[in-house]
XYZ file of C-alpha atoms in Angstrom:
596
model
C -8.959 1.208 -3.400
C -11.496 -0.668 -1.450
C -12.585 -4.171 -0.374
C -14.351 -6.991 -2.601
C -15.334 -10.092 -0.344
C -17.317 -13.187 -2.082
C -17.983 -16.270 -1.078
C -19.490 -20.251 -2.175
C -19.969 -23.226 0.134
C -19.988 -21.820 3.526
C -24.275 -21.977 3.819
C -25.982 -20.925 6.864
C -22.716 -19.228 7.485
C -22.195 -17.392 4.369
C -23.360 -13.887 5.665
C -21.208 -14.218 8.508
C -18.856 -14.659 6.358
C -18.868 -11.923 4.148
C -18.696 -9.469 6.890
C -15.920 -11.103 8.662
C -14.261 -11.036 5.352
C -14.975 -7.310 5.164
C -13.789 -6.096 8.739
C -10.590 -8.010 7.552
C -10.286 -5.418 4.929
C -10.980 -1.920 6.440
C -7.241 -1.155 6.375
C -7.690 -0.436 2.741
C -9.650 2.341 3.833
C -13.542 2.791 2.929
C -16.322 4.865 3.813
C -19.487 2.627 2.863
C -20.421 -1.117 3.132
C -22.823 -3.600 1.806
C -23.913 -7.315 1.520
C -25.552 -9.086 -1.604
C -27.146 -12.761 -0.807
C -28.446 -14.779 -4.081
C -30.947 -17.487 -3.931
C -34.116 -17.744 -5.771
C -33.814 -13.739 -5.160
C -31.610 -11.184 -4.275
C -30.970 -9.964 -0.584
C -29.067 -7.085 -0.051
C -28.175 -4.669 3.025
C -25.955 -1.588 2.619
C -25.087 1.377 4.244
C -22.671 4.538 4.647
C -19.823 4.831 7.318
C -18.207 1.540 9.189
C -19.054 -1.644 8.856
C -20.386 -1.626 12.321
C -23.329 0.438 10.615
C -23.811 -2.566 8.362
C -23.868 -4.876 11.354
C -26.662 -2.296 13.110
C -28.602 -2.345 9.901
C -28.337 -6.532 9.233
C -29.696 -6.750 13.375
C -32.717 -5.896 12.019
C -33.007 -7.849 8.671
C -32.636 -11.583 7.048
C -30.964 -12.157 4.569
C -31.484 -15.522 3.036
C -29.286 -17.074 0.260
C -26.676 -19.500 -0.087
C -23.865 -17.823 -1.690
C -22.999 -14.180 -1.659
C -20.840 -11.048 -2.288
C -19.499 -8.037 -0.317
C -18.347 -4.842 -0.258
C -16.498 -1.770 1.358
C -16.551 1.390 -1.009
C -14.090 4.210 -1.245
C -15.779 6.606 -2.685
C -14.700 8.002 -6.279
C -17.748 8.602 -8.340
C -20.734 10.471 -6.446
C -20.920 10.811 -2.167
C -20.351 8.229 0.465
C -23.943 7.511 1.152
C -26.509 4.453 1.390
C -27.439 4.951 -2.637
C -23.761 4.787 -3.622
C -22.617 2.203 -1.745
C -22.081 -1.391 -3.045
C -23.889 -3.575 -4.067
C -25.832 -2.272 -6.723
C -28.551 -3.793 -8.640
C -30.167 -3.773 -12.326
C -33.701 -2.006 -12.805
C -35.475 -5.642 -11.752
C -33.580 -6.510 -8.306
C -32.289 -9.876 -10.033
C -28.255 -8.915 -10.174
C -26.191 -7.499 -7.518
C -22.778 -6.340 -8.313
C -19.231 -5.077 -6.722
C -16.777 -3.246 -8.283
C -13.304 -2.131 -7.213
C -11.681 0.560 -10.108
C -13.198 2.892 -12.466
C -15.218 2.390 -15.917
C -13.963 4.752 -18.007
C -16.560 4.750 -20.670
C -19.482 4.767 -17.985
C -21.007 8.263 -18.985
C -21.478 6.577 -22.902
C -22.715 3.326 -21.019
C -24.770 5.241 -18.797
C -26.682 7.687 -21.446
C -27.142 4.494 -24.116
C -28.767 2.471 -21.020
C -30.906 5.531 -20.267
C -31.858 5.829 -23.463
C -32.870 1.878 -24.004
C -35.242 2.531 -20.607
C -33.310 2.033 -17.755
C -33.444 3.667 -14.170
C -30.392 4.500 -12.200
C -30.678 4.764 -8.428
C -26.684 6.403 -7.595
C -24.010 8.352 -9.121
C -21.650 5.694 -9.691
C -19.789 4.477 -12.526
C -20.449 0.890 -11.258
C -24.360 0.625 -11.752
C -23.769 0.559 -15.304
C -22.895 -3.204 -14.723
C -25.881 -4.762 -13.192
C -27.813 -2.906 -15.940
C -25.344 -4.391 -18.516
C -26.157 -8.147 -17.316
C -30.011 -7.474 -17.060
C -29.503 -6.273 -20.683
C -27.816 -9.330 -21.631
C -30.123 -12.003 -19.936
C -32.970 -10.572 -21.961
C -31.231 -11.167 -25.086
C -31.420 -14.871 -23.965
C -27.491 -14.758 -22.690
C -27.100 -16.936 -19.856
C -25.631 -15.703 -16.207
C -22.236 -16.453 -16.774
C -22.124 -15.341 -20.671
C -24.402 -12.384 -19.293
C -21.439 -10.904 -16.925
C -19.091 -11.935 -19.648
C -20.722 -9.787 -22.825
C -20.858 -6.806 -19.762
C -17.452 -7.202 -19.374
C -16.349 -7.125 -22.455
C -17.640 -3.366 -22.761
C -16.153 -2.128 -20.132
C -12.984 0.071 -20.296
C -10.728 0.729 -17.538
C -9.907 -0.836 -14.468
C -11.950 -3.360 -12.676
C -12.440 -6.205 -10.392
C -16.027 -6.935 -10.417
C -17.845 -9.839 -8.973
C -21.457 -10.428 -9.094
C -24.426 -12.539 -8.507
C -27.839 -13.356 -10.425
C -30.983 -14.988 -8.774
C -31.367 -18.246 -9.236
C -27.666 -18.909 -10.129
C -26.172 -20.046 -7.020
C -22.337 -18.911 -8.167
C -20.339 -15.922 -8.138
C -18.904 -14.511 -11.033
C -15.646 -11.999 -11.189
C -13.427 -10.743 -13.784
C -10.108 -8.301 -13.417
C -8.254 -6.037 -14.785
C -5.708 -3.445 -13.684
C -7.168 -4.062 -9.887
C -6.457 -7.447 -7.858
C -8.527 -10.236 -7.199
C -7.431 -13.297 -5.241
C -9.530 -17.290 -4.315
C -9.196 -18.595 -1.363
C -9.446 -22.162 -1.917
C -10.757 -24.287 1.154
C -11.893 -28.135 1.401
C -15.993 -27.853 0.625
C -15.907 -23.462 -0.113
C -14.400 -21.221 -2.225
C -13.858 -17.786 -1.754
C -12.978 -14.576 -3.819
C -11.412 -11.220 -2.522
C -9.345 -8.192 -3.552
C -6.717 -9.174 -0.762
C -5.593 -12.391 0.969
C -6.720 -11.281 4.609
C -10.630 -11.581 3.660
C -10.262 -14.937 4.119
C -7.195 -15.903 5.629
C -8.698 -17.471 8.685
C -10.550 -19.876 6.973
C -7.234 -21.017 4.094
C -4.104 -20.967 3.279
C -4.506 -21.800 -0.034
C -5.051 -19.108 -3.050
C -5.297 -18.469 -6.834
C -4.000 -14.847 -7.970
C -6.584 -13.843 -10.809
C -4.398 -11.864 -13.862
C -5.988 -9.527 -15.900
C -8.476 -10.571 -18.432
C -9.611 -14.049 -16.816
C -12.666 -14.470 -15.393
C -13.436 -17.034 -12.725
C -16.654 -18.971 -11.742
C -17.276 -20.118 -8.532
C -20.095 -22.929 -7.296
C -21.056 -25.759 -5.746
C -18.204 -28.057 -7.701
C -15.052 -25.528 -7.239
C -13.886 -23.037 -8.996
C -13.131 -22.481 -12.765
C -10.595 -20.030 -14.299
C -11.134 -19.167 -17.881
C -9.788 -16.505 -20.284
C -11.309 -13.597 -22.297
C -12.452 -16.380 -24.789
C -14.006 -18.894 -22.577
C -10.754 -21.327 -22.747
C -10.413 -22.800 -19.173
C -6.671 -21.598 -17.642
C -4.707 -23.561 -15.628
C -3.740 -22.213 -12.318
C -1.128 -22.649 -9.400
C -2.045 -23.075 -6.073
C -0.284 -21.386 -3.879
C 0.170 -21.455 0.204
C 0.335 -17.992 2.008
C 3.275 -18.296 4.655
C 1.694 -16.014 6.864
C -0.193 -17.078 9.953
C -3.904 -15.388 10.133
C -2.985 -13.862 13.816
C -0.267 -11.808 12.567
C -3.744 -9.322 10.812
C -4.316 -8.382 14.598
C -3.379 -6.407 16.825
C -1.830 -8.737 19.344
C -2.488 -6.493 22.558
C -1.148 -2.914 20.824
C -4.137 -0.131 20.949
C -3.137 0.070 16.822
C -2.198 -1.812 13.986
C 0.214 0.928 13.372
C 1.954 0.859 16.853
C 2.103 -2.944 16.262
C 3.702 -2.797 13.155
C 6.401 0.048 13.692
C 7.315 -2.508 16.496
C 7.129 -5.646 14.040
C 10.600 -3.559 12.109
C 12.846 -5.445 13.552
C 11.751 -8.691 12.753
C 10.502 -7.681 9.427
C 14.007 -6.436 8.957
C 15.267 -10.062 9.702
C 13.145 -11.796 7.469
C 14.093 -9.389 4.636
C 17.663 -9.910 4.990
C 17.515 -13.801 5.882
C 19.546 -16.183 3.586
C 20.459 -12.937 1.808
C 23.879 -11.609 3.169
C 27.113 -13.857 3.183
C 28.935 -11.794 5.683
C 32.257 -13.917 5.828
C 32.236 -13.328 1.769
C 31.229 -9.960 2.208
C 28.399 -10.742 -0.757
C 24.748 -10.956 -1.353
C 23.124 -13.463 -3.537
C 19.426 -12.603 -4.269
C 17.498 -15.338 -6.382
C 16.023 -13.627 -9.602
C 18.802 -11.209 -10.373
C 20.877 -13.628 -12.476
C 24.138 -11.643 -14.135
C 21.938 -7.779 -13.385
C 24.693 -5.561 -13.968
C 22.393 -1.843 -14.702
C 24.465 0.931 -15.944
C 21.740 3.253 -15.137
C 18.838 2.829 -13.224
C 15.126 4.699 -13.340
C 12.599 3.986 -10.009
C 9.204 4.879 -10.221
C 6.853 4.480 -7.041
C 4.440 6.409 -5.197
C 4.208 8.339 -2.040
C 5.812 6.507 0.568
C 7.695 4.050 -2.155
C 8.419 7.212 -3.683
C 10.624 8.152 -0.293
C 12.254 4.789 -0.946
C 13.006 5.160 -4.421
C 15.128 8.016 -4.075
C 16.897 7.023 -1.531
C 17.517 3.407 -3.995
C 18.909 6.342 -6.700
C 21.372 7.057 -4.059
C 22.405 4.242 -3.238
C 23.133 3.822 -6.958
C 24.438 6.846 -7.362
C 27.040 6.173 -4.417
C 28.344 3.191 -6.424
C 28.808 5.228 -9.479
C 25.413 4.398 -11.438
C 23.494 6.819 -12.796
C 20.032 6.998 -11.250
C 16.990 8.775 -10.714
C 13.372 8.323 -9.042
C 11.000 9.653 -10.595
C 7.121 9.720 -9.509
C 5.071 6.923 -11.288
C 2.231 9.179 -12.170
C 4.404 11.511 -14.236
C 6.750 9.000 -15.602
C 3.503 7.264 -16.681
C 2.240 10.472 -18.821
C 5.733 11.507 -20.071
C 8.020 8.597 -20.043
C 11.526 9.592 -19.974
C 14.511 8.691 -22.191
C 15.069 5.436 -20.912
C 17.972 3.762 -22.649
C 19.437 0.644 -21.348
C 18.190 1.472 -17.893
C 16.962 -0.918 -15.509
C 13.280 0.294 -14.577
C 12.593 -0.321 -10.762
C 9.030 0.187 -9.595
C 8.609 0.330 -5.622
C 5.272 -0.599 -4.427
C 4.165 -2.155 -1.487
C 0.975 -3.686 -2.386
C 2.610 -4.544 -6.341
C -1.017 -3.319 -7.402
C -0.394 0.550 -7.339
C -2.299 1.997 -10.606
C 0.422 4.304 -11.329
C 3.686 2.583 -10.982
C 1.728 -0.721 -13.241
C 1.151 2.128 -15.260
C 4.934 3.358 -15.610
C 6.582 0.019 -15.456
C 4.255 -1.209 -18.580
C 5.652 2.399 -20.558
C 8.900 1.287 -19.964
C 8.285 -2.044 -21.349
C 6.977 -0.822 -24.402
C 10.235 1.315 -24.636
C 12.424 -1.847 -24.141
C 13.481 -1.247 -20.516
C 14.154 -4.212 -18.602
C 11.754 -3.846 -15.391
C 11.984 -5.193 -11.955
C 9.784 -4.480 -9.365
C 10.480 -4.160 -5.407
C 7.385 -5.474 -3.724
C 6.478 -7.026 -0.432
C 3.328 -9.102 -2.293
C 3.937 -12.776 -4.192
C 1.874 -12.993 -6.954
C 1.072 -9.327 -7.548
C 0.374 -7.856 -11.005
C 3.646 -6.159 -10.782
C 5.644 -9.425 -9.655
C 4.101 -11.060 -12.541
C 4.625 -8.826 -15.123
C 7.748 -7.410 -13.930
C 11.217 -9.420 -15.380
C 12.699 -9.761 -11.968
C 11.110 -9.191 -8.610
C 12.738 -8.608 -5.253
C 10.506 -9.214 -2.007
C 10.671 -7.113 0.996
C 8.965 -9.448 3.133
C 7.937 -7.431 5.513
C 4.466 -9.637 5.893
C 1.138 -8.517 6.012
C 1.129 -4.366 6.808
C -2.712 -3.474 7.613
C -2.515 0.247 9.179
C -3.142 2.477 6.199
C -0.108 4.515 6.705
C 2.904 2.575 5.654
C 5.851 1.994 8.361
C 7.213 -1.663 8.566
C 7.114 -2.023 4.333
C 9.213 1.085 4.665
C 12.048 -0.279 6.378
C 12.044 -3.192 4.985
C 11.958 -1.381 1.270
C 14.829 0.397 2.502
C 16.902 -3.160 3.661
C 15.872 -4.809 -0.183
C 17.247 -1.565 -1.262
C 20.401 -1.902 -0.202
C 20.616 -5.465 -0.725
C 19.793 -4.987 -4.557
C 22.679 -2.124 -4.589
C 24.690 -4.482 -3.056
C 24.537 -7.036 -4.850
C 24.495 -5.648 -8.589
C 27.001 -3.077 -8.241
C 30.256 -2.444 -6.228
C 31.645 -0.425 -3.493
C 34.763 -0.121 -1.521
C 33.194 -0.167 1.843
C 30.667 -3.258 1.456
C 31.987 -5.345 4.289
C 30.974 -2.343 6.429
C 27.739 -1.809 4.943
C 27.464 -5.699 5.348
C 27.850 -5.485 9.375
C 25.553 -2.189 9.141
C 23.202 -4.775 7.652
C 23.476 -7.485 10.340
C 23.215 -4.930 13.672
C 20.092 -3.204 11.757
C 17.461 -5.301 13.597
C 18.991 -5.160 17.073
C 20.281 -1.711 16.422
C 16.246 -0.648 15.662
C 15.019 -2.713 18.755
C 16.778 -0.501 21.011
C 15.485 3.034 19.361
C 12.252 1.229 19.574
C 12.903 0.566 23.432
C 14.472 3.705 24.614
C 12.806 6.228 22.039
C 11.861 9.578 23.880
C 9.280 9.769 21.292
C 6.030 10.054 23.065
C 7.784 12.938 24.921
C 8.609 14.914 22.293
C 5.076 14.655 21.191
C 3.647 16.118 24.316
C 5.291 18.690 23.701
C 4.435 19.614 20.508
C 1.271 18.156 20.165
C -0.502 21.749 19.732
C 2.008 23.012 17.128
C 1.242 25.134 14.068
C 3.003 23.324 11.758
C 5.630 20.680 11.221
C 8.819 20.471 9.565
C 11.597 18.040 8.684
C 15.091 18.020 7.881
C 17.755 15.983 5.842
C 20.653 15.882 3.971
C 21.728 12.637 1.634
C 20.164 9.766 2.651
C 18.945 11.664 5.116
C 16.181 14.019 2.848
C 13.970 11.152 1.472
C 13.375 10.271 5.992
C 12.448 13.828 6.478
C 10.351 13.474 3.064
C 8.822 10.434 5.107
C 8.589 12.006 8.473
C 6.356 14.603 7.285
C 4.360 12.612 5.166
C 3.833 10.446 8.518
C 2.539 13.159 10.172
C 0.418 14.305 7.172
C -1.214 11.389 6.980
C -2.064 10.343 10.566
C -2.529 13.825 12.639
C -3.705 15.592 9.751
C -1.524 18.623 10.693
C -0.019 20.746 8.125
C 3.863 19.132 8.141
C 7.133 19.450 5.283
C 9.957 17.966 4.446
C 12.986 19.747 3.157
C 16.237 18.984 1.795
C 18.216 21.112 4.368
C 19.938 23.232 2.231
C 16.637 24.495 1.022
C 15.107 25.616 3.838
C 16.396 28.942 3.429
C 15.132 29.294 -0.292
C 11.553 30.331 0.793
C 10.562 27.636 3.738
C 12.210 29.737 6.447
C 9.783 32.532 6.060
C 7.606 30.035 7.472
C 9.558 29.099 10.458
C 8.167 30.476 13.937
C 8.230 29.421 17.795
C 5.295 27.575 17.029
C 7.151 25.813 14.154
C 9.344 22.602 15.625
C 12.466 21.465 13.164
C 12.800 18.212 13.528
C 16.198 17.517 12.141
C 18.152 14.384 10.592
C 21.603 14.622 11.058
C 23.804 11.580 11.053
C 27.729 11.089 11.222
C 29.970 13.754 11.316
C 31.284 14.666 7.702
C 30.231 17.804 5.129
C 26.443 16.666 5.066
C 26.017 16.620 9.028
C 28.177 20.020 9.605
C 26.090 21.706 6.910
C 22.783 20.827 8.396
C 24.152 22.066 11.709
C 24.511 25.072 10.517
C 20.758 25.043 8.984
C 20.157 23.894 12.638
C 21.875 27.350 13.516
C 19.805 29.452 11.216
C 16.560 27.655 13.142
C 17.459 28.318 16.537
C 18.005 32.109 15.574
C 14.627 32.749 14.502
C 13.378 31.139 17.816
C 11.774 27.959 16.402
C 12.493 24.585 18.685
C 14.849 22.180 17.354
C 14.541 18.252 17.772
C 17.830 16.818 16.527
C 17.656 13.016 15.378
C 21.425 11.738 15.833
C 23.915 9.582 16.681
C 25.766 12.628 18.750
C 28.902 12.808 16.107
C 27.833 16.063 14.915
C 27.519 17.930 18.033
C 24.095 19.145 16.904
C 22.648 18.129 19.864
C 24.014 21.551 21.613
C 21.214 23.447 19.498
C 18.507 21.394 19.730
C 15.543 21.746 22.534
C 15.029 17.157 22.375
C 17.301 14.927 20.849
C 16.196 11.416 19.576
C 19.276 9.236 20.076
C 20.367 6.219 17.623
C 23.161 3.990 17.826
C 25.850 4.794 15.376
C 26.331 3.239 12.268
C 26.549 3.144 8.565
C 24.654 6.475 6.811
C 22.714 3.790 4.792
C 21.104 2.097 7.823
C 21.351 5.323 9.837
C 18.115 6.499 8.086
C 16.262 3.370 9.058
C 16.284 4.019 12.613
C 15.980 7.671 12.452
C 13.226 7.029 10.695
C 11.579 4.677 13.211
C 12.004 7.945 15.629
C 9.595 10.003 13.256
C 7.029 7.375 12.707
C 6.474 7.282 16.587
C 6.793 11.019 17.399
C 3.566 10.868 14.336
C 1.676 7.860 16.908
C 1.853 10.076 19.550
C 0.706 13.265 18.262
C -2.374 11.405 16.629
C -2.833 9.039 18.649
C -3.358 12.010 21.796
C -5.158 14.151 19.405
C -7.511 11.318 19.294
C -7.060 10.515 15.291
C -8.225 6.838 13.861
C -4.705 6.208 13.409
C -4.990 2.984 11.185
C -8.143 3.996 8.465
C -6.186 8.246 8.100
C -9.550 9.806 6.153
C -9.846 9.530 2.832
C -6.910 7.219 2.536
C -6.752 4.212 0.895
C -3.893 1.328 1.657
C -3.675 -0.364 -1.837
C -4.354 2.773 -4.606
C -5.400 0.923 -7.616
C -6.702 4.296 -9.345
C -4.557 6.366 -11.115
């Protein structure tokens, strides 16, 4: 859940390096930073809050060495402060280490090390590393079979890299958390995520878990849990390095709910045969599920179940189910095609519940907008949103676009009697979300309700998992109290909650059962004096109770929750973004959770 930069070859430059490897990843959300150098020695510089406070504190100091390691901490085990955050060291100052994860079997670690005479500086599970390498260079191990005997005691999730004096290399290993190479003419560099070092190459090596890569002066190496070298592909990343910034928007957030439409194109490019009324999606061969389970998290989640309907609607049993309780109690699973939903295709819990369901014999796919992932590699099939690179914390292009590969894997492994429709739905999407985009009265609507007690959203159909969304939006980003509601339910037990100082914001799309029945939940609103802000395409009339209305074109129901969706995500800019909220690093958020 944080940010591992390293880096070989780059000399006088390597420091500058690191950090502008590390303000590439503060998206993933952190609340420390830190710096390692090795020479004949060990430099190192860290501190608590931004990495600006890193930059303050490296004014002020040198830092000699010629290749090095980085860090941005979120914290899990002990306090965001100078003592906790990455790097940390062994008793003698001659390893420095960074570790994304959690050790499992620290406290045992910890207590034996203890024991044996060592001193521990911080409360985190990591330190037991650079303790286990010092403990293994004085049994005459050298640095790179030092970190690997460490290593191999470890349980739980890592990606570790670190550095010993003298040894001008870095060494990492993974597992269960991501670690990428950048691979440039003359330097070599290591990272939990592709933007670290995206302005320097194109080219990169996805580490899987259990290998264990050396970098130095001649390369890089890739070798297994037994020392046997593996053979890697080297891959280009299609994405240009401009497209991590901001391009002239006051947020990466704003920029990206504004990127939909194109993301939506690229999604459904080369994907749609609109004169055949078909879809042909590489990697699904003859996929014909006769039941379907998703499992994702949070936002994912949102698109999972509306992927169940979509099933559903063609006459396939599905369900979504959240990963981190499908994980713990895997379900009956039968011949079931297992989707996982993830964004980042490194989310702890949904690896977790799409390796159950392989052990059960479930055939898994995986719905991802990241090549190379753990989950597209260990998945059977994978289907790509590509939405390109997402860095505000709080997910709004990838959801879209999850929505789009949704419908195009419905689409194309099942059948329906109104597909041509769904088809031209489809094609208008991108335009049809450039104009809500354009002409959204958004930023209004958050004027006025910027001082509100409370939040809540409503939907019907496909309509519930985009008022699940909406309130998680505004959750996340204005860190006001918000819910979302199937509408029927609101008068179970939510309406008690419901005051003037309470706006409805309400989904209601076409003009059949679904849409009359939330009008009338619309009703029961406006009679207990609460304001109303209907999200339509004006076939339901609802727009005669409601105090704002957030227009959308008409269209299919499917795509209809795309761009009411893009509605909620801005009326959630606005409110933060005039309350004054750091809209793109939400606290104590994290972009890729790789925790359970």
């Amino acid at each position: 859940m944080c940010g591992i930069i390293g880096c070989v070859g780059r000399g006088a430059e390597t420091l500058d390096t690191l950090v502008h490897g590390l303000s590439k990843l503060e998206y993933r959300g952190y609340d420390s930073a830190g710096v390692a150098m090795a020479g004949d020695g060990i430099a190192l510089c860290k501190t608590a809050g931004e990495i600006d406070e890193l930059r303050g504190a490296l004014a002020d100091r040198s830092l000699a060495g010629s290749v090095g390691i980085g860090h941005t901490r979120w914290s899990t085990h002990g306090p965001p402060t100078d003592g906790n955050a990455h790097p940390h060291q062994d008793c003698h100052g001659d390893v420095a280490v960074v570790h994304n994860g959690i050790i499992e079997n620290y406290q045992r670690l910890r207590d034996e090390l203890v024991g044996a005479g060592h001193t521990f500086t911080s409360d985190t599970d990591t330190e037991v590393v650079p303790h286990l390498i010092e403990d293994a260079l004085e049994a005459g191990h050298d640095p790179e079979a030092a970190v690997r005997e460490a290593v191999s005691r470890l349980e739980g999730s890592y990606a570790i890299a670190a550095v010993v004096a003298g040894t001008e290399a870095v060494f990492a290993a993974r597992n269960d958390s991501p670690l990428v190479l950048g691979i440039d003419d003359g330097a070599t560099y290591l990272a939990s995520d592709v933007p670290a070092f995206r302005d320097f190459t194109d080219r990169v090596v996805y580490l899987a878990d259990g290998e264990f890569a050396r970098l130095d002066g001649d390369g890089w190496t890739v070798t297994d849990h037994s020392g046997d070298r593996v053979e890697k592909t080297v891959d280009t990343v299609d994405w240009d390095p401009e497209e991590t910034g901001k391009s002239g928007y006051d947020h990466f957030m704003l920029k990206e709910i504004h990127e939909q439409p194109r993301a939506l194109r690229q999604c459904l490019r080369g994907r749609v045969d609109e004169m055949a009324g078909s879809v042909d999606i590489d990697d699904l061969g003859d996929l014909s599920p006769t039941g379907v389970q998703f499992v994702a998290c949070g936002t994912s989640y949102h698109a999972a179940m509306y992927g169940a309907h979509l099933f559903r609607d063609a006459g396939i049993p599905a369900q979504a189910f959240l990963a981190s309780e499908y994980a713990t109690a895997t379900p009956p699973i039968g011949d079931a095609l297992v989707v996982g939903v993830t964004q980042s295709g490194e989310t702890a819990d949904t690896l977790s519940a799409l390796r159950a369901a392989r052990k059960r014999g479930a055939r898994t796919m995986v719905v991802t907008n990241t090549v190379g992932s753990t989950a597209a590699r260990e998945c059977d099939h994978a289907l790509y949103i590509r939405a390109g690179p997402e860095i505000g914390v709080a997910a709004s292009k990838t959801f879209s676009s999850q929505l789009a590969a949704l419908n195009l894997l419905a689409l194309g492994t099942t059948s329906t009697t109104d597909t041509r429709e769904i088809i031209a739905a489809l094609r208008d999407l991108p335009g049809d979300l450039q104009r809500v985009l354009d002409e959204s009265a958004a930023e209004a609507v958050a004027e006025t309700y910027v001082d509100s007690d409370a939040y809540f959203f409503i939907g019907r159909g496909y309509q519930y998992p985009v008022a699940l969304e909406g309130a998680l939006k505004m959750k996340e980003i204005t860190y006001k109290h918000a819910e979302g509601f199937a509408s029927g339910e609101l008068k179970h037990g939510p309406l008690a909650l419901v005051t003037e100082k309470t706006p409805v914001f309400a989904v209601v799309t076409g003009d059949g059962e679904q849409a009359r029945k939330t009008v009338g939940n619309v009703k029961e609103v406006e009679a207990r004096d609460a304001p109303v802000v209907a999200v339509t395409d004006g076939r339901s009339d609802v727009e005669r109770y409601a105090d704002h209305v957030l227009e959308i074109p008409e269209t299919h129901q499917r795509t209809a929750a795309v761009l009411a969706n893009a509605h909620l995500q801005m009326v959630s800019y606005h409110v933060a973004n005039k309350l004054g909220r750091n809209i793109d690093k939400p606290r104590n958020l994290a972009k890729s959770v790789t925790v359970e």
